[in-house]
Amino acid sequence: MKRIKVKKGQILQQIGDLNTKGYQVESGLLRSYSIDEKGKEHIFMFAPEGWMVSDNVPRTEPSELCIDVLEDAVLLQVEKNFDIEINISKLVKRMAVLQKRIIMLMSASAIERYEHFIETYPDIVQRVPQRMIASYLGITPEALSKVKRERLSKK
Amino acid sequence: MKRIKVKKGQILQQIGDLNTKGYQVESGLLRSYSIDEKGKEHIFMFAPEGWMVSDNVPRTEPSELCIDVLEDAVLLQVEKNFDIEINISKLVKRMAVLQKRIIMLMSASAIERYEHFIETYPDIVQRVPQRMIASYLGITPEALSKVKRERLSKK
DNA sequence: ACTATTTCTTAATCTAGGTTAATGCATAGG
DNA sequence: CCTATGCATTAACCTAGATTAAGAAATAGT
């Protein structure tokens, strides 16, 4: 386990890399994302201060997520065997987040997912470009623009 | 931790219940699902032999999933504190499944999700009604019918 | 400060999948 | 055995969001 400083734009993990590390974020902002066969990015999660990112595939398999730096960050880099999994309560919280995300993707419209997102992560909205929020929500930037316009006209 | 036998149709957990238990499936088939504000069910996961189901929200919060029995089953009922979380490698595997599911929901079409489903869970397809597979895939039974028809005409 | 590049928004069109409704099949219960 | 309820499929239509394209606004690089 060691503390590292990383710069905006830096890529910590490429898709296909052996996936032995996780990152605990002390300051800054990371994201993890997948890339589909058409080359389109889909943001899996944002990780601001206090969060932890890692690919959740087994340690022995190639990663299916790319991890990069959105804001200069200080990280604790942890080897997956030991350090991470010791903190079970954090693991369990991450599961809860994933569960919520699946439920939202299956049952909520783009508008509802956006509402939920800004309630749950009000600060992130300020810190990342719109197109990344769209990517996280599973819609296009154009559709997000429309969603925001509709929200304004209603409230 | 105790072993229990349950009958098809039995409900093990209601949405809103305090969520202190998990179930390890020795034989039979369970499912967990959410219900949206329109009353529509969305299957979160199937749990055949060897799998484990539980709601992933923290133990102290009301559950957001309902768990019921699709085929008569023998279960190990575990209290969430102790027993479950001891088996970390199983926890980690569940995370990998959730991750894959999110990526599929964001980046794959209904046809692709269906293909992936029958590859990953070939036996489940035989064991549950079509409408439940549709629900798991996040589409309507009508759309699943169309998907299957298109597959047949192509191959 | 000026240009180049990326980002955001709008509008027009297209499409995957939803909705509704009708029909044929099972399965369950009397 | 007959009816009732639920399941799967088909077809006609509808809608949320994708795609394409173009312009405006913001950012970054020199």
Tab-separated table of C-alpha atoms (C1' of nucleotides) in Angstrom:
chain	number	residue	atom	x	y	z
A	1	MET	CA	0.000	0.000	0.000
A	2	LYS	CA	1.554	3.278	-1.043
A	3	ARG	CA	0.477	6.888	-1.471
A	4	ILE	CA	0.798	8.325	-4.984
A	5	LYS	CA	0.073	11.663	-6.640
A	6	VAL	CA	-1.449	11.621	-10.106
A	7	LYS	CA	-2.231	14.286	-12.683
A	8	LYS	CA	-5.429	15.000	-14.571
A	9	GLY	CA	-5.594	12.902	-17.713
A	10	GLN	CA	-3.355	10.158	-16.415
A	11	ILE	CA	-4.547	6.617	-17.079
A	12	LEU	CA	-4.194	4.241	-14.160
A	13	GLN	CA	-5.608	1.131	-15.737
A	14	GLN	CA	-6.286	0.132	-19.318
A	15	ILE	CA	-8.917	-2.345	-20.390
A	16	GLY	CA	-7.269	-5.740	-20.591
A	17	ASP	CA	-4.589	-4.951	-18.005
A	18	LEU	CA	-4.089	-7.431	-15.256
A	19	ASN	CA	-6.132	-6.031	-12.576
A	20	THR	CA	-4.252	-6.291	-9.305
A	21	LYS	CA	-4.705	-2.813	-7.900
A	22	GLY	CA	-7.383	-0.628	-6.381
A	23	TYR	CA	-7.290	3.058	-5.568
A	24	GLN	CA	-8.530	4.792	-2.478
A	25	VAL	CA	-9.052	8.479	-3.293
A	26	GLU	CA	-7.757	10.926	-0.670
A	27	SER	CA	-8.303	14.012	-2.822
A	28	GLY	CA	-9.192	14.688	-6.437
A	29	LEU	CA	-11.506	12.786	-8.753
A	30	LEU	CA	-11.220	9.569	-10.748
A	31	ARG	CA	-13.566	7.684	-12.989
A	32	SER	CA	-13.836	4.168	-14.312
A	33	TYR	CA	-15.452	3.361	-17.648
A	34	SER	CA	-15.968	0.623	-20.188
A	35	ILE	CA	-15.655	0.928	-23.949
A	36	ASP	CA	-18.089	-0.926	-26.181
A	37	GLU	CA	-17.398	-2.505	-29.570
A	38	LYS	CA	-18.331	0.754	-31.306
A	39	GLY	CA	-15.681	2.567	-29.284
A	40	LYS	CA	-18.212	4.390	-27.147
A	41	GLU	CA	-17.345	5.100	-23.518
A	42	HIS	CA	-19.753	4.253	-20.708
A	43	ILE	CA	-18.865	5.663	-17.322
A	44	PHE	CA	-19.179	3.027	-14.656
A	45	MET	CA	-18.545	5.240	-11.668
A	46	PHE	CA	-17.055	8.467	-10.411
A	47	ALA	CA	-14.744	8.314	-7.395
A	48	PRO	CA	-14.318	11.572	-5.458
A	49	GLU	CA	-12.580	11.973	-2.094
A	50	GLY	CA	-13.227	9.091	0.275
A	51	TRP	CA	-14.276	6.663	-2.455
A	52	MET	CA	-12.504	3.659	-3.752
A	53	VAL	CA	-12.248	2.545	-7.387
A	54	SER	CA	-11.216	-0.746	-8.766
A	55	ASP	CA	-12.277	-3.155	-11.411
A	56	ASN	CA	-14.531	-5.754	-9.850
A	57	VAL	CA	-13.559	-8.683	-12.043
A	58	PRO	CA	-11.522	-11.337	-10.255
A	59	ARG	CA	-7.897	-10.406	-9.687
A	60	THR	CA	-6.671	-13.049	-12.085
A	61	GLU	CA	-8.700	-11.850	-15.055
A	62	PRO	CA	-8.051	-8.972	-17.464
A	63	SER	CA	-9.902	-5.828	-16.473
A	64	GLU	CA	-12.980	-4.694	-18.327
A	65	LEU	CA	-12.767	-1.131	-17.015
A	66	CYS	CA	-10.413	1.727	-17.731
A	67	ILE	CA	-9.556	4.033	-14.831
A	68	ASP	CA	-8.339	7.586	-15.322
A	69	VAL	CA	-7.887	10.872	-13.505
A	70	LEU	CA	-10.389	13.735	-13.922
A	71	GLU	CA	-8.833	16.069	-11.324
A	72	ASP	CA	-5.294	15.935	-9.926
A	73	ALA	CA	-5.477	13.431	-7.112
A	74	VAL	CA	-3.717	11.860	-4.171
A	75	LEU	CA	-4.371	8.146	-3.932
A	76	LEU	CA	-3.673	5.165	-1.796
A	77	GLN	CA	-2.726	2.425	-4.177
A	78	VAL	CA	-3.638	-0.939	-2.697
A	79	GLU	CA	-2.777	-4.430	-3.839
A	80	LYS	CA	-6.035	-6.265	-4.271
A	81	ASN	CA	-5.387	-9.299	-2.112
A	82	PHE	CA	-4.580	-7.785	1.175
A	83	ASP	CA	-5.552	-4.313	1.768
A	84	ILE	CA	-8.792	-3.710	0.000
A	85	GLU	CA	-10.893	-6.524	1.028
A	86	ILE	CA	-10.133	-6.176	4.663
A	87	ASN	CA	-12.515	-3.299	4.885
A	88	ILE	CA	-15.636	-5.351	4.423
A	89	SER	CA	-18.072	-2.642	5.344
A	90	LYS	CA	-16.762	-0.541	2.487
A	91	LEU	CA	-17.117	-3.485	0.122
A	92	VAL	CA	-20.685	-3.898	1.237
A	93	LYS	CA	-21.433	-0.235	0.666
A	94	ARG	CA	-20.087	-0.505	-2.855
A	95	MET	CA	-22.410	-3.427	-3.482
A	96	ALA	CA	-25.320	-1.288	-2.358
A	97	VAL	CA	-24.345	1.405	-4.843
A	98	LEU	CA	-24.093	-1.101	-7.679
A	99	GLN	CA	-27.458	-2.561	-6.788
A	100	LYS	CA	-29.110	0.849	-6.832
A	101	ARG	CA	-27.503	1.608	-10.169
A	102	ILE	CA	-28.875	-1.579	-11.745
A	103	ILE	CA	-32.348	-0.898	-10.429
A	104	MET	CA	-32.230	2.637	-11.779
A	105	LEU	CA	-31.014	1.507	-15.207
A	106	MET	CA	-33.814	-1.029	-15.444
A	107	SER	CA	-36.720	0.925	-14.059
A	108	ALA	CA	-36.147	4.667	-14.334
A	109	SER	CA	-36.324	7.021	-17.304
A	110	ALA	CA	-33.467	9.352	-18.237
A	111	ILE	CA	-35.122	12.224	-16.356
A	112	GLU	CA	-35.541	10.153	-13.219
A	113	ARG	CA	-31.979	8.890	-13.387
A	114	TYR	CA	-30.742	12.449	-13.713
A	115	GLU	CA	-32.806	13.606	-10.719
A	116	HIS	CA	-31.466	10.732	-8.694
A	117	PHE	CA	-27.925	11.507	-9.763
A	118	ILE	CA	-27.977	15.169	-8.773
A	119	GLU	CA	-29.539	14.293	-5.440
A	120	THR	CA	-27.007	11.612	-4.706
A	121	TYR	CA	-23.903	13.345	-6.072
A	122	PRO	CA	-24.663	17.075	-6.049
A	123	ASP	CA	-21.000	18.070	-6.101
A	124	ILE	CA	-20.001	15.832	-8.997
A	125	VAL	CA	-22.429	17.647	-11.284
A	126	GLN	CA	-20.320	20.792	-10.881
A	127	ARG	CA	-17.023	19.059	-11.372
A	128	VAL	CA	-17.312	17.044	-14.568
A	129	PRO	CA	-18.405	17.915	-18.102
A	130	GLN	CA	-22.015	17.234	-19.031
A	131	ARG	CA	-21.128	14.606	-21.567
A	132	MET	CA	-19.642	12.515	-18.750
A	133	ILE	CA	-22.789	12.760	-16.719
A	134	ALA	CA	-24.696	11.675	-19.810
A	135	SER	CA	-22.326	8.754	-20.169
A	136	TYR	CA	-22.876	7.761	-16.546
A	137	LEU	CA	-26.644	7.956	-16.987
A	138	GLY	CA	-26.481	5.803	-20.094
A	139	ILE	CA	-27.743	8.483	-22.496
A	140	THR	CA	-26.215	10.820	-25.096
A	141	PRO	CA	-25.161	14.403	-24.296
A	142	GLU	CA	-27.915	15.610	-26.638
A	143	ALA	CA	-30.528	13.726	-24.651
A	144	LEU	CA	-29.156	15.168	-21.415
A	145	SER	CA	-29.503	18.685	-22.814
A	146	LYS	CA	-33.130	17.974	-23.545
A	147	VAL	CA	-33.694	16.552	-20.076
A	148	LYS	CA	-32.266	19.654	-18.457
A	149	ARG	CA	-34.370	21.960	-20.639
A	150	GLU	CA	-37.529	20.053	-19.712
A	151	ARG	CA	-36.652	20.293	-16.031
A	152	LEU	CA	-36.219	24.041	-16.242
A	153	SER	CA	-39.504	24.615	-18.012
A	154	LYS	CA	-41.381	22.611	-15.406
A	155	LYS	CA	-39.949	24.011	-12.185
B	1	MET	CA	-27.017	-20.144	10.292
B	2	LYS	CA	-29.712	-22.734	9.710
B	3	ARG	CA	-30.922	-24.952	6.878
B	4	ILE	CA	-34.517	-24.413	5.731
B	5	LYS	CA	-36.801	-25.908	3.086
B	6	VAL	CA	-39.057	-23.564	1.151
B	7	LYS	CA	-41.857	-24.063	-1.358
B	8	LYS	CA	-42.383	-22.514	-4.768
B	9	GLY	CA	-44.170	-19.196	-4.446
B	10	GLN	CA	-43.036	-18.502	-0.910
B	11	ILE	CA	-41.822	-14.982	-0.233
B	12	LEU	CA	-38.671	-14.731	1.832
B	13	GLN	CA	-38.298	-10.988	1.933
B	14	GLN	CA	-40.651	-8.121	1.194
B	15	ILE	CA	-39.571	-4.699	0.042
B	16	GLY	CA	-39.208	-2.552	3.121
B	17	ASP	CA	-38.427	-5.441	5.458
B	18	LEU	CA	-35.450	-5.086	7.675
B	19	ASN	CA	-32.868	-6.830	5.777
B	20	THR	CA	-30.836	-8.955	8.119
B	21	LYS	CA	-30.700	-12.237	6.227
B	22	GLY	CA	-29.113	-13.738	3.179
B	23	TYR	CA	-29.779	-17.076	1.528
B	24	GLN	CA	-27.302	-19.564	0.205
B	25	VAL	CA	-29.067	-21.860	-2.277
B	26	GLU	CA	-28.286	-25.561	-1.927
B	27	SER	CA	-30.960	-26.691	-4.373
B	28	GLY	CA	-33.864	-25.057	-6.174
B	29	LEU	CA	-34.174	-21.560	-7.584
B	30	LEU	CA	-34.809	-18.132	-6.089
B	31	ARG	CA	-35.053	-14.677	-7.552
B	32	SER	CA	-34.790	-11.154	-6.230
B	33	TYR	CA	-36.604	-8.245	-7.821
B	34	SER	CA	-37.546	-4.622	-7.352
B	35	ILE	CA	-40.950	-3.045	-7.979
B	36	ASP	CA	-41.135	0.419	-9.500
B	37	GLU	CA	-43.685	3.142	-8.783
B	38	LYS	CA	-45.926	1.811	-11.562
B	39	GLY	CA	-45.960	-1.582	-9.861
B	40	LYS	CA	-43.794	-3.195	-12.494
B	41	GLU	CA	-41.369	-5.918	-11.431
B	42	HIS	CA	-37.717	-5.841	-12.471
B	43	ILE	CA	-35.754	-8.988	-11.788
B	44	PHE	CA	-32.461	-8.163	-10.197
B	45	MET	CA	-31.018	-11.664	-10.202
B	46	PHE	CA	-31.735	-15.350	-10.355
B	47	ALA	CA	-30.117	-17.597	-7.765
B	48	PRO	CA	-29.821	-21.286	-8.680
B	49	GLU	CA	-27.857	-23.929	-6.771
B	50	GLY	CA	-24.597	-22.655	-5.392
B	51	TRP	CA	-25.582	-18.991	-5.549
B	52	MET	CA	-26.327	-16.628	-2.776
B	53	VAL	CA	-29.067	-13.984	-2.702
B	54	SER	CA	-29.477	-11.062	-0.438
B	55	ASP	CA	-30.380	-7.460	-0.612
B	56	ASN	CA	-27.213	-5.419	-0.857
B	57	VAL	CA	-28.416	-2.357	1.022
B	58	PRO	CA	-26.793	-1.944	4.442
B	59	ARG	CA	-28.145	-4.254	7.103
B	60	THR	CA	-29.724	-1.397	9.013
B	61	GLU	CA	-31.804	-0.091	6.117
B	62	PRO	CA	-35.111	-1.339	4.714
B	63	SER	CA	-34.640	-3.628	1.768
B	64	GLU	CA	-35.328	-2.484	-1.755
B	65	LEU	CA	-35.591	-5.999	-3.141
B	66	CYS	CA	-38.171	-8.723	-2.776
B	67	ILE	CA	-36.936	-12.311	-2.681
B	68	ASP	CA	-39.120	-15.274	-3.566
B	69	VAL	CA	-38.978	-18.933	-4.500
B	70	LEU	CA	-39.313	-20.066	-8.141
B	71	GLU	CA	-38.610	-23.768	-7.526
B	72	ASP	CA	-38.839	-25.644	-4.210
B	73	ALA	CA	-35.525	-25.058	-2.546
B	74	VAL	CA	-33.223	-25.956	0.303
B	75	LEU	CA	-31.426	-22.930	1.696
B	76	LEU	CA	-28.861	-21.950	4.221
B	77	GLN	CA	-30.263	-18.917	5.939
B	78	VAL	CA	-27.465	-16.731	7.211
B	79	GLU	CA	-27.533	-13.715	9.488
B	80	LYS	CA	-25.903	-10.886	7.627
B	81	ASN	CA	-23.285	-9.849	10.155
B	82	PHE	CA	-21.410	-12.990	10.716
B	83	ASP	CA	-21.775	-15.647	8.256
B	84	ILE	CA	-22.091	-14.045	4.867
B	85	GLU	CA	-19.360	-11.633	4.790
B	86	ILE	CA	-16.800	-14.078	5.962
B	87	ASN	CA	-16.617	-15.574	2.530
B	88	ILE	CA	-14.970	-12.625	0.865
B	89	SER	CA	-14.144	-14.338	-2.378
B	90	LYS	CA	-17.833	-15.000	-2.918
B	91	LEU	CA	-18.615	-11.361	-2.202
B	92	VAL	CA	-16.047	-10.323	-4.739
B	93	LYS	CA	-17.518	-12.639	-7.349
B	94	ARG	CA	-20.925	-11.112	-6.802
B	95	MET	CA	-19.443	-7.693	-7.374
B	96	ALA	CA	-18.041	-8.887	-10.689
B	97	VAL	CA	-21.493	-10.076	-11.727
B	98	LEU	CA	-23.083	-6.753	-10.797
B	99	GLN	CA	-20.419	-4.869	-12.692
B	100	LYS	CA	-20.999	-6.934	-15.817
B	101	ARG	CA	-24.719	-6.395	-15.523
B	102	ILE	CA	-24.335	-2.610	-15.358
B	103	ILE	CA	-22.027	-2.572	-18.359
B	104	MET	CA	-24.489	-4.697	-20.328
B	105	LEU	CA	-27.443	-2.490	-19.404
B	106	MET	CA	-25.578	0.619	-20.497
B	107	SER	CA	-23.920	-0.577	-23.650
B	108	ALA	CA	-25.728	-3.558	-25.139
B	109	SER	CA	-28.985	-3.822	-27.070
B	110	ALA	CA	-31.766	-6.178	-26.056
B	111	ILE	CA	-30.547	-8.784	-28.553
B	112	GLU	CA	-27.000	-8.616	-27.229
B	113	ARG	CA	-28.169	-8.849	-23.627
B	114	TYR	CA	-30.234	-11.900	-24.505
B	115	GLU	CA	-27.290	-13.584	-26.242
B	116	HIS	CA	-25.119	-12.862	-23.236
B	117	PHE	CA	-27.767	-14.186	-20.888
B	118	ILE	CA	-28.232	-17.533	-22.611
B	119	GLU	CA	-24.476	-17.999	-22.821
B	120	THR	CA	-23.963	-17.179	-19.174
B	121	TYR	CA	-27.019	-18.944	-17.725
B	122	PRO	CA	-28.005	-21.604	-20.260
B	123	ASP	CA	-29.921	-23.667	-17.721
B	124	ILE	CA	-31.957	-20.786	-16.300
B	125	VAL	CA	-33.513	-20.172	-19.714
B	126	GLN	CA	-35.165	-23.584	-19.472
B	127	ARG	CA	-36.327	-23.167	-15.921
B	128	VAL	CA	-38.184	-19.867	-15.781
B	129	PRO	CA	-41.021	-18.369	-17.831
B	130	GLN	CA	-40.071	-16.058	-20.699
B	131	ARG	CA	-41.590	-13.009	-19.077
B	132	MET	CA	-39.101	-13.354	-16.216
B	133	ILE	CA	-36.171	-13.460	-18.583
B	134	ALA	CA	-37.583	-10.352	-20.228
B	135	SER	CA	-37.816	-8.723	-16.831
B	136	TYR	CA	-34.206	-9.612	-16.068
B	137	LEU	CA	-33.085	-8.199	-19.405
B	138	GLY	CA	-35.004	-4.992	-18.780
B	139	ILE	CA	-37.447	-5.421	-21.673
B	140	THR	CA	-41.082	-6.465	-22.122
B	141	PRO	CA	-42.130	-10.043	-22.917
B	142	GLU	CA	-43.362	-8.789	-26.306
B	143	ALA	CA	-39.930	-7.389	-27.115
B	144	LEU	CA	-38.317	-10.672	-26.083
B	145	SER	CA	-40.603	-12.568	-28.453
B	146	LYS	CA	-39.450	-10.292	-31.250
B	147	VAL	CA	-35.788	-10.775	-30.313
B	148	LYS	CA	-36.138	-14.545	-30.413
B	149	ARG	CA	-37.912	-14.445	-33.756
B	150	GLU	CA	-35.138	-12.289	-35.237
B	151	ARG	CA	-32.509	-14.689	-33.925
B	152	LEU	CA	-34.209	-17.648	-35.527
B	153	SER	CA	-34.522	-15.981	-38.913
B	154	LYS	CA	-30.840	-15.073	-38.938
B	155	LYS	CA	-29.197	-18.303	-37.839
C	1	DA	C1'	-4.873	37.976	-27.157
C	2	DC	C1'	-6.001	34.805	-30.947
C	3	DT	C1'	-6.818	30.592	-32.864
C	4	DA	C1'	-7.988	25.781	-32.546
C	5	DT	C1'	-10.304	22.358	-30.353
C	6	DT	C1'	-13.485	20.569	-27.561
C	7	DT	C1'	-18.066	21.061	-25.335
C	8	DC	C1'	-22.912	22.235	-25.167
C	9	DT	C1'	-27.220	23.085	-27.250
C	10	DT	C1'	-30.973	22.955	-30.737
C	11	DA	C1'	-33.558	21.024	-34.238
C	12	DA	C1'	-34.939	17.350	-37.720
C	13	DT	C1'	-35.205	12.750	-38.447
C	14	DC	C1'	-34.948	7.759	-37.330
C	15	DT	C1'	-35.363	3.476	-34.577
C	16	DA	C1'	-35.482	0.168	-30.700
C	17	DG	C1'	-38.396	-1.001	-27.755
C	18	DG	C1'	-42.920	0.134	-25.253
C	19	DT	C1'	-48.011	-0.078	-25.318
C	20	DT	C1'	-52.276	-1.940	-26.461
C	21	DA	C1'	-55.081	-5.365	-27.985
C	22	DA	C1'	-56.310	-9.776	-30.032
C	23	DT	C1'	-55.442	-14.817	-30.511
C	24	DG	C1'	-53.858	-19.326	-29.511
C	25	DC	C1'	-51.900	-22.450	-25.763
C	26	DA	C1'	-51.148	-24.312	-21.471
C	27	DT	C1'	-51.983	-25.390	-16.891
C	28	DA	C1'	-54.782	-25.594	-12.731
C	29	DG	C1'	-59.017	-26.306	-10.212
C	30	DG	C1'	-63.699	-27.540	-9.936
D	1	DC	C1'	-63.901	-33.150	-18.708
D	2	DC	C1'	-64.694	-28.275	-18.952
D	3	DT	C1'	-63.808	-23.729	-17.726
D	4	DA	C1'	-60.795	-20.086	-15.994
D	5	DT	C1'	-56.623	-17.891	-15.449
D	6	DG	C1'	-52.167	-17.063	-16.870
D	7	DC	C1'	-48.479	-17.269	-20.586
D	8	DA	C1'	-46.501	-16.573	-25.234
D	9	DT	C1'	-46.867	-14.639	-29.574
D	10	DT	C1'	-48.245	-11.373	-33.310
D	11	DA	C1'	-49.406	-7.092	-35.209
D	12	DA	C1'	-50.433	-1.953	-35.345
D	13	DC	C1'	-49.228	2.001	-33.421
D	14	DC	C1'	-46.544	5.281	-30.251
D	15	DT	C1'	-42.663	7.399	-27.746
D	16	DA	C1'	-38.086	8.035	-25.492
D	17	DG	C1'	-34.001	8.503	-26.755
D	18	DA	C1'	-30.345	7.860	-30.690
D	19	DT	C1'	-28.335	9.898	-34.694
D	20	DT	C1'	-26.939	13.488	-37.623
D	21	DA	C1'	-25.788	18.002	-38.507
D	22	DA	C1'	-24.995	22.766	-37.487
D	23	DG	C1'	-24.213	26.641	-34.676
D	24	DA	C1'	-22.856	28.888	-30.114
D	25	DA	C1'	-20.016	28.850	-26.111
D	26	DA	C1'	-16.379	27.665	-23.495
D	27	DT	C1'	-11.183	25.930	-22.887
D	28	DA	C1'	-6.713	25.202	-23.990
D	29	DG	C1'	-2.470	26.031	-26.473
D	30	DT	C1'	0.651	29.196	-28.596
